[in-house]
Coordinates of C-alpha atoms in Angstrom, one line a residue:
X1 CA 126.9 -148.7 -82.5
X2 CA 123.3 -148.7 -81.2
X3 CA 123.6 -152.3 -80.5
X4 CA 126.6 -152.0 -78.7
X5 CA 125.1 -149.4 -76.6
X6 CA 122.0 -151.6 -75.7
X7 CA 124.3 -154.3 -75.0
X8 CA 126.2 -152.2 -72.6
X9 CA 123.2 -151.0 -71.1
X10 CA 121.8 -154.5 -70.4
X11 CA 125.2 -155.7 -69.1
X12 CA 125.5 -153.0 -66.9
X13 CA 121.9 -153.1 -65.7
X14 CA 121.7 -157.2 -65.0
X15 CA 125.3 -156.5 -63.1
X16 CA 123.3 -154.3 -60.7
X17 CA 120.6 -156.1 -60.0
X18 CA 122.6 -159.2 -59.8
X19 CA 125.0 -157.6 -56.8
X20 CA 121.4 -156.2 -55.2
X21 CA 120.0 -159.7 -55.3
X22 CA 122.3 -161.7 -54.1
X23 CA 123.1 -159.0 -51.8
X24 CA 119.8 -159.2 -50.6
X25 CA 119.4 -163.5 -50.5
X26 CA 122.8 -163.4 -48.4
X27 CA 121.5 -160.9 -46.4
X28 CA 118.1 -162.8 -46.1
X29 CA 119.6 -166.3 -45.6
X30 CA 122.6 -165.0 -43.2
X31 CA 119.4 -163.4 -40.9
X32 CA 117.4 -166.5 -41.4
X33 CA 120.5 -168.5 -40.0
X34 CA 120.5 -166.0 -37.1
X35 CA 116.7 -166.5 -36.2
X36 CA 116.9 -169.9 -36.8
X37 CA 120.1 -170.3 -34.3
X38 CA 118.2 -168.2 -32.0
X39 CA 115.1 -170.2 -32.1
X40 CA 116.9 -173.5 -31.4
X41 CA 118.8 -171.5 -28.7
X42 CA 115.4 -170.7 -27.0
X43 CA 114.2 -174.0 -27.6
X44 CA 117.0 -175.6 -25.7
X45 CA 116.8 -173.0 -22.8
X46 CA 113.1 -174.1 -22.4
X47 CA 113.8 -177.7 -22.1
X48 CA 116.9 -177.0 -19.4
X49 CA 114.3 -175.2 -17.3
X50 CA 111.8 -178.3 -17.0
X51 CA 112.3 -180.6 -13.8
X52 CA 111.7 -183.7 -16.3
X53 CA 115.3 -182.6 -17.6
X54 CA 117.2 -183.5 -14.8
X55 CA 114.9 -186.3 -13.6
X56 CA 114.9 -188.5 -16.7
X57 CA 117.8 -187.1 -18.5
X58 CA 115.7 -187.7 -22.3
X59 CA 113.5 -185.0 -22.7
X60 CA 111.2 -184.7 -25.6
X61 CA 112.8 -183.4 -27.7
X62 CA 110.8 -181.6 -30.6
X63 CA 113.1 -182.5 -34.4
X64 CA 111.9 -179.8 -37.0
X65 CA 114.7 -177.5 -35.0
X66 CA 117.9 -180.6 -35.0
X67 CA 118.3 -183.8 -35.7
X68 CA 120.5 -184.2 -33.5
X69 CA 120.3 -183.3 -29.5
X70 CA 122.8 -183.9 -26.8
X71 CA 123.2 -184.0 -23.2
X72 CA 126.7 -184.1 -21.2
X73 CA 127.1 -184.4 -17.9
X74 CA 130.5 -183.4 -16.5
X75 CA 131.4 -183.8 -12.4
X76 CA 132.9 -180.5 -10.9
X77 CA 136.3 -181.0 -11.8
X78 CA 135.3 -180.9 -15.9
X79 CA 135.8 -184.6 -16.3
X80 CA 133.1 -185.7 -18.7
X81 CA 130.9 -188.3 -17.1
X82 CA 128.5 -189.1 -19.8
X83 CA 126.9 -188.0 -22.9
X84 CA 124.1 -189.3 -24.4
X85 CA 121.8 -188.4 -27.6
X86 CA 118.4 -187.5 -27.5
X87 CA 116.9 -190.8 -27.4
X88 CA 119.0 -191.7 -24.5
X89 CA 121.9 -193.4 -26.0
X90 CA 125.5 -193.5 -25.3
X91 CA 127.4 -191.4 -27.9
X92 CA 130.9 -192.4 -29.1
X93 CA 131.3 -190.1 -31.6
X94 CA 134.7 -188.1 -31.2
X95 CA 133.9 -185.0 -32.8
X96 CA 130.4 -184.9 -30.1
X97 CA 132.9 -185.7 -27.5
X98 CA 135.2 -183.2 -28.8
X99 CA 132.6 -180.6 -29.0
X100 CA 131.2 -181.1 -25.7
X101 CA 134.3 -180.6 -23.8
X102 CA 135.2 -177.9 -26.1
X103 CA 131.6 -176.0 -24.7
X104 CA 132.5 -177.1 -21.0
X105 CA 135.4 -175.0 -21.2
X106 CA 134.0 -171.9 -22.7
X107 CA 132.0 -172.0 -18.9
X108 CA 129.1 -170.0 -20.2
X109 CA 125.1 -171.1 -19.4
X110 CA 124.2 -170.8 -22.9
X111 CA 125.6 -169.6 -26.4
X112 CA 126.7 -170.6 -29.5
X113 CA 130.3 -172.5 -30.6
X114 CA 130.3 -173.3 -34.2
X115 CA 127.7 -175.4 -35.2
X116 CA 126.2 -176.1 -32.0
X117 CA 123.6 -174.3 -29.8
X118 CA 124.0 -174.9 -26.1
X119 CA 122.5 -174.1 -22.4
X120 CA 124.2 -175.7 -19.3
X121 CA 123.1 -175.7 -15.9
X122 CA 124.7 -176.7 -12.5
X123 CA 122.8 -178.8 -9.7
X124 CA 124.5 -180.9 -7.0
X125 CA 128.1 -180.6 -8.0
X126 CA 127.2 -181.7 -11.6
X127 CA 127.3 -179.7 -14.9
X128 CA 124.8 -180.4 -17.7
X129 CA 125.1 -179.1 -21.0
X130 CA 122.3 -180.0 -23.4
X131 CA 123.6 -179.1 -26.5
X132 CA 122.1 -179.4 -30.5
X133 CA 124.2 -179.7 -34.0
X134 CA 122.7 -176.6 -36.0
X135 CA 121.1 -178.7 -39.1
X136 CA 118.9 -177.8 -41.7
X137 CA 114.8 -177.6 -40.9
X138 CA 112.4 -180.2 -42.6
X139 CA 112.0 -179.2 -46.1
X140 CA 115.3 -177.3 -46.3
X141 CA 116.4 -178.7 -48.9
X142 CA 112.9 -178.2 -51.0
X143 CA 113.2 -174.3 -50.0
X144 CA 117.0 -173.7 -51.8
X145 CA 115.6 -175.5 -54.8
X146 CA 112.4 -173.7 -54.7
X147 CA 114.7 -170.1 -53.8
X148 CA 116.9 -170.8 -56.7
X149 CA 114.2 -171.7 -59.0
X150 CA 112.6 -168.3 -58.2
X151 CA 115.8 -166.5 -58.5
X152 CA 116.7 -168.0 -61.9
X153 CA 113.1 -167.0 -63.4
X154 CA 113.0 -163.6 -61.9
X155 CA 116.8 -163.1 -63.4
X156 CA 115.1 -164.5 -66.9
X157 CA 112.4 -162.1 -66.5
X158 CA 114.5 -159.0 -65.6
X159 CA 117.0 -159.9 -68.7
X160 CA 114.0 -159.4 -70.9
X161 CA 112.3 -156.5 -69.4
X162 CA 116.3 -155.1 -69.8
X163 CA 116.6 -156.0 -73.5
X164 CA 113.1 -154.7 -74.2
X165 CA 113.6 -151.4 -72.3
X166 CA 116.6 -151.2 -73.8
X167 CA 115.1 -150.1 -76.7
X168 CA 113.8 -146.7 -74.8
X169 CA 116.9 -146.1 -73.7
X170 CA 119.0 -145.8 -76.6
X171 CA 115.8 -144.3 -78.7
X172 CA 117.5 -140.5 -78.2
X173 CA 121.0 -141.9 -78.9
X174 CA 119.7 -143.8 -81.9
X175 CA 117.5 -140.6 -83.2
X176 CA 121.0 -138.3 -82.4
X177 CA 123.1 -140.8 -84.9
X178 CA 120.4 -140.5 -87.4
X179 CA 120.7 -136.7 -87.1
X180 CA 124.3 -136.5 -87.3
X181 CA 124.4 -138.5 -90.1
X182 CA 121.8 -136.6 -91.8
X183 CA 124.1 -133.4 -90.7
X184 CA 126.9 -134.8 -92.0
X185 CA 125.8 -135.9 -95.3
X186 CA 123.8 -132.3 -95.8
X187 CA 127.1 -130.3 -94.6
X188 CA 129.4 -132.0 -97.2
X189 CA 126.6 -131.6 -100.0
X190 CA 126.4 -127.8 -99.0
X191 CA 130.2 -127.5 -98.9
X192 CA 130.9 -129.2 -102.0
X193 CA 128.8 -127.2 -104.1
X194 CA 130.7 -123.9 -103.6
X195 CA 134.5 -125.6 -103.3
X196 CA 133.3 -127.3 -107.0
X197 CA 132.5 -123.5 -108.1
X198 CA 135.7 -121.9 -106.4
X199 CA 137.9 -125.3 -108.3
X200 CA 135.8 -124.6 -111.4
X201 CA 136.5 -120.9 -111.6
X202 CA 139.7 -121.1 -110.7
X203 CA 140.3 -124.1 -113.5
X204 CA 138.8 -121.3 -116.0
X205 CA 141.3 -117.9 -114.9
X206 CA 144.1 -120.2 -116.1
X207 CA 142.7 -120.9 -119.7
X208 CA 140.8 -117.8 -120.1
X209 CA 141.1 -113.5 -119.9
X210 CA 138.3 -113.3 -117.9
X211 CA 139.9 -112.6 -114.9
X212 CA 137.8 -110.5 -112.9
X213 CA 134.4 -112.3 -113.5
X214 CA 135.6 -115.9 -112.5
X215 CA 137.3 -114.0 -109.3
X216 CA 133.9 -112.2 -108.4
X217 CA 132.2 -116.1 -108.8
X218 CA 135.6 -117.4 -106.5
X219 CA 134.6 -114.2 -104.0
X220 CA 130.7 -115.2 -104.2
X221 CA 131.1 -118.9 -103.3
X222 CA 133.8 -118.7 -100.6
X223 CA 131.5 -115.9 -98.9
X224 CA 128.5 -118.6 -99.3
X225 CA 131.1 -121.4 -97.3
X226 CA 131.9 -118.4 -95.3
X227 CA 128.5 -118.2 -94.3
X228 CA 127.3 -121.5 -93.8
X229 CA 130.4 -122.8 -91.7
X230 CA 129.9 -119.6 -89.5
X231 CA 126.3 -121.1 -89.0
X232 CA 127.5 -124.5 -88.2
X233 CA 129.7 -123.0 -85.8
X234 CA 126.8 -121.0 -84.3
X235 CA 125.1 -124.4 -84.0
X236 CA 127.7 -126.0 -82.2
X237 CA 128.1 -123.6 -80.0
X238 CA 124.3 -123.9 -79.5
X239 CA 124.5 -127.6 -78.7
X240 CA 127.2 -127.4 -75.9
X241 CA 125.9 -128.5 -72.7
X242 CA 127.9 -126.1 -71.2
X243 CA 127.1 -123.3 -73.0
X244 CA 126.5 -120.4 -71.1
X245 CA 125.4 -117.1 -71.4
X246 CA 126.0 -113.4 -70.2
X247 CA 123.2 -111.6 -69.8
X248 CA 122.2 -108.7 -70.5
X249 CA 119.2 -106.3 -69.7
X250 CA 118.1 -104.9 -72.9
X251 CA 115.2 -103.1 -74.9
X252 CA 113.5 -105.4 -76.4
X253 CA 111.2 -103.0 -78.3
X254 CA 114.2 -100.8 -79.6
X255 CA 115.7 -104.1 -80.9
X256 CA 113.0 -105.1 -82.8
X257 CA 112.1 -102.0 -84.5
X258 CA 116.2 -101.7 -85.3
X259 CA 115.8 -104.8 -87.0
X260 CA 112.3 -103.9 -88.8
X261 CA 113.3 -100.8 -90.4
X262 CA 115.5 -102.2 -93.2
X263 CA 112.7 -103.9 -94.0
X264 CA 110.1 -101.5 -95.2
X265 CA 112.0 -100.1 -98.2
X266 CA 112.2 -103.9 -99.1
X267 CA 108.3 -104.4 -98.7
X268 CA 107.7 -101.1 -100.7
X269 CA 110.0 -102.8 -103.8
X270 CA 108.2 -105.9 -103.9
X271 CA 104.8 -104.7 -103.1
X272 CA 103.8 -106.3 -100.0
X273 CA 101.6 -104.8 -97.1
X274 CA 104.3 -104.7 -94.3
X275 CA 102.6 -103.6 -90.9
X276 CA 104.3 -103.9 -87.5
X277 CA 102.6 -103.3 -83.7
X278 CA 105.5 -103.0 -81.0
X279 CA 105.0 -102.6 -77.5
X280 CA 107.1 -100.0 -75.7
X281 CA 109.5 -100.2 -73.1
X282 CA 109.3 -104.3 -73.2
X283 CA 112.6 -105.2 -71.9
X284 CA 114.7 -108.6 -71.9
X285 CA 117.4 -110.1 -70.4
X286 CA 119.5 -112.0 -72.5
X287 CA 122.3 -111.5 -75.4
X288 CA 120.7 -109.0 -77.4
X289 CA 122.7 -110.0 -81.0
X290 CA 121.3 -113.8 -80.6
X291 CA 117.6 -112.1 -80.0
X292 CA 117.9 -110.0 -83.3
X293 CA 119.7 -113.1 -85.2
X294 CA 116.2 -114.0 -84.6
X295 CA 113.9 -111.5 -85.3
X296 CA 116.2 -111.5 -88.2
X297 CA 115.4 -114.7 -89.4
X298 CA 111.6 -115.0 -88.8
X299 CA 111.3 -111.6 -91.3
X300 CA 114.3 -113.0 -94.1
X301 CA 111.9 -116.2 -94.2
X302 CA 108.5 -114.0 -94.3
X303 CA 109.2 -111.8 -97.3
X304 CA 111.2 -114.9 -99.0
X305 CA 107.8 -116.8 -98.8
X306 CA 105.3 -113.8 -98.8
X307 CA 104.5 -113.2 -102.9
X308 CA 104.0 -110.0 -104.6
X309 CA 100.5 -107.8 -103.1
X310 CA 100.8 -110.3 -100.0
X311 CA 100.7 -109.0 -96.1
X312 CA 103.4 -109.8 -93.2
X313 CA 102.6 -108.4 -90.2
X314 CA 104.9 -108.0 -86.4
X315 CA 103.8 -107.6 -83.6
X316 CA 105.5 -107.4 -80.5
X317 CA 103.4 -107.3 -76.8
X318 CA 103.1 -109.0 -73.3
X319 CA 101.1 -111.8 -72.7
X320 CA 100.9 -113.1 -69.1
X321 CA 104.2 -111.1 -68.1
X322 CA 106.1 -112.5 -70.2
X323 CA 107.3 -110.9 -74.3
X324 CA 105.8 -112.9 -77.1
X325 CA 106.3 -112.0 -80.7
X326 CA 104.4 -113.0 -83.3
X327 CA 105.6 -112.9 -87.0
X328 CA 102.7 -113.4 -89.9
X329 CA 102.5 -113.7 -93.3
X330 CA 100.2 -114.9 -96.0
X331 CA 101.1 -116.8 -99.1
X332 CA 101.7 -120.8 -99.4
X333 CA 102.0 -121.8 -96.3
X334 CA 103.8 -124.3 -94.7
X335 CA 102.0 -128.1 -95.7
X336 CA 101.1 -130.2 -92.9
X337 CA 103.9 -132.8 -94.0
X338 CA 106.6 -129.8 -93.8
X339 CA 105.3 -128.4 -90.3
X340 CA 107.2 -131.4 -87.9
X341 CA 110.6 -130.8 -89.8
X342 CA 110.9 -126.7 -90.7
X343 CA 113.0 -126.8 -87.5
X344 CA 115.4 -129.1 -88.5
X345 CA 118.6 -128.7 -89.8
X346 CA 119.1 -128.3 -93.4
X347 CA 115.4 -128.8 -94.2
X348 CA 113.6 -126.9 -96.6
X349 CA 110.2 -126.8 -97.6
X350 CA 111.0 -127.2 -101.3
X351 CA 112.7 -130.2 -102.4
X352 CA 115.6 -128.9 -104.3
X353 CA 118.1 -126.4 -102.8
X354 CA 118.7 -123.1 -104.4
X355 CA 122.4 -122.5 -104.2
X356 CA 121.8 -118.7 -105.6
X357 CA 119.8 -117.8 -102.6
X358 CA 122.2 -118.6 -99.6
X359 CA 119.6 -120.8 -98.3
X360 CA 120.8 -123.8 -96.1
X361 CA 118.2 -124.4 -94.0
X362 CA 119.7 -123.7 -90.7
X363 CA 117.9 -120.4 -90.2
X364 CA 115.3 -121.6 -88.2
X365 CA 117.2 -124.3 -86.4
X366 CA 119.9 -121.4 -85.2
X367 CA 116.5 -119.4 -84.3
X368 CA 114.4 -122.1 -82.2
X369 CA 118.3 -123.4 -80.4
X370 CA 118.8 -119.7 -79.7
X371 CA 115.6 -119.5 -77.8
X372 CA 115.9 -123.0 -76.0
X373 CA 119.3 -121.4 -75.1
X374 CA 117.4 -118.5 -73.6
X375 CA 114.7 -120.6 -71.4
X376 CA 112.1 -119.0 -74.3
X377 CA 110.6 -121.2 -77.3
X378 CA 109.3 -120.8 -80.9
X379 CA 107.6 -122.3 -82.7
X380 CA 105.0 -122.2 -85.7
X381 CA 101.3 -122.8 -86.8
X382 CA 100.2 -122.3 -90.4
X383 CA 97.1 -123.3 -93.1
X384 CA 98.7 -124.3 -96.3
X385 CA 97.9 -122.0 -98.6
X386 CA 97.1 -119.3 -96.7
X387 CA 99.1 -117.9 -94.0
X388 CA 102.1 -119.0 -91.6
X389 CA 102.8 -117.7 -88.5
X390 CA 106.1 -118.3 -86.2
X391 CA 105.5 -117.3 -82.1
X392 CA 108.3 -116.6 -80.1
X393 CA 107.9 -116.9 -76.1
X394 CA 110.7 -115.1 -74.3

């Protein structure tokens, strides 16, 4: 699919600079015609005002402009009298004829017909029209090779630079496959775990008494599918380009310490030094549930990794205006390896899932979208072994 795109992308981009380019040599050629007809046009007028021109009637005439110059000469009536070339002889040619009377007609001192240039001028009774055939200059012939030759290596050139750029291009679109994929193939793993234990259990009511245990196992693993399809939907909903928001001016300090308080009887169980330091009256605009889905998160992931006599610690203050909350806690860390990927989805630190924990590894990928939603960010810093700590910029 990737290939198709960059093909699609190259065809489409040589199209457009094909139209520009040859919009541009027409362009350049059809205004080169017109300066050049001009030129020759000027040329001619110059001659025409010379006394030689009607003395001699065979001017010198200068070639890079024409290879061919003409002079009629028509008595007042319009009958054509003579008409030589510019080296003073006779011309028999009927299309110069043709042309010649077709100018004398027109009754105009100078212009264009065709592909002739022309002045005229009247003196004793007599018309003269010195007239030229519009050919190509010296070396014209050299410049549309040499043009074309530049036009085919720039087109060579530009179809690289588009296949190579190409690449660029289609990078996002090639890393989103890759991560839809990878969604895919995690979502179906982390579906089929609990629809194997809801076919299993159901399998085993039908041969055995044990009703109500294999119904409380049915109970726990469609509440798990429950769960993780709600957070994919949460995630989609995330992803929408459109997706927008009504918000709401909240307490951003209440919020917090609503979401803190289950906590503590938690930390006292397991034995961990829970402190917290929230700033009062910090409010927020935005949609309050979302903001403590997050708060919510940062802590279920703090006392899952902080071990027994360990710290966490919340805090909660401005910085430069603007709400930042910081969530720490000592223990293992987050490895160096890990620290890129903890925001992905359906990553996980350790290597093997635990399907008793309800752990998918969308929690902090439904944290950091929530706060991207919100114009905030999040992100994390940690020592392995030590600490970790998660910031969140509102």
């Amino acid at each position: 699919m990737v290939k198709k795109i960059r093909l699609k992308f190259v065809i489409v981009t040589m199209t457009m600079l094909t139209v520009v380019f040859s919009a541009i040599f027409f362009i350049n050629k059809a205004y080169s015609n017109y300066l050049y007809r001009h030129d020759v046009k000027k040329y001619l007028e110059s001659i025409a005002d010379t006394s030689e021109f009607y003395e001699d009637k065979n001017p010198d005439i200068d070639h890079q402009y024409s290879a061919s110059f003409f002079l009629a000469e028509f008595d007042s009536e319009g009958h054509l009298l003579s008409l030589n070339s510019s080296d003073g002889t006779a011309v028999e040619n009927s299309s110069i004829i043709y042309a010649a009377k077709e100018i004398e007609k027109k009754n105009k001192e100078n212009g264009i017909m065709k592909s002739f240039v022309y002045v005229s001028h009247e003196d004793e009774g007599k018309k003269y029209i010195l007239f030229a055939g519009i050919q190509p200059r010296r070396h014209y012939a050299a410049e549309i090779f040499g043009t074309a030759f530049v036009l085919i290596a720039s087109f060579g050139l530009l179809l690289w630079v588009s296949f190579y750029l190409s690449k660029f291009v289609t990078a996002p679109a090639t890393k989103a496959l890759e991560r839809e994929k990878q969604f895919i193939s995690d979502a179906s793993h982390e579906l089929k775990t609990p629809i194997s234990a809801i076919i299993l259990n159901a399998q085993a009511m039908t041969a055995t008494e044990e009703t109500e245990k294999h119904l409380r196992n049915i109970m726990s693993e469609a509440e798990r599918m429950n769960n993780l399809i709600k957070r994919l939907l949460t995630l989609a909903c995330l992803d929408e380009s459109e997706y927008c928001m009504e918000k709401r001016k909240f307490c951003l300090s209440d919020s917090c310490e609503e979401i803190l308080l289950p906590f503590e009887s938690f930390a006292f169980e397991n034995n961990i030094d829970f402190t917290y330091d929230i700033a009062e009256n910090i409010y927020y605009s935005g949609i309050c549930d979302d903001i403590k889905q997050v708060i919510s998160v940062l802590l279920d992931n703090a006392f899952k990794y902080t071990p027994e006599k360990g710290q966490i610690k919340v805090t909660l203050h401005r910085k430069n205006y603007r709400p930042v909350l910081t969530v720490y806690n000592t223990g293992e860390g987050i490895s160096e390896e890990a620290l890129p990927h903890i925001f992905d989805r359906f990553y996980c630190c350790e290597k093997s899932r635990n399907t008793h924990t309800n752990s998918f590894g969308l929690g902090l990928s439904i944290a950091k979208a929530i706060m991207v939603a919100h114009g905030g960010d999040l992100y994390a810093e940690s020592e392995f072994g030590k600490y970790a700590q998660f910031t969140v910029t509102f």
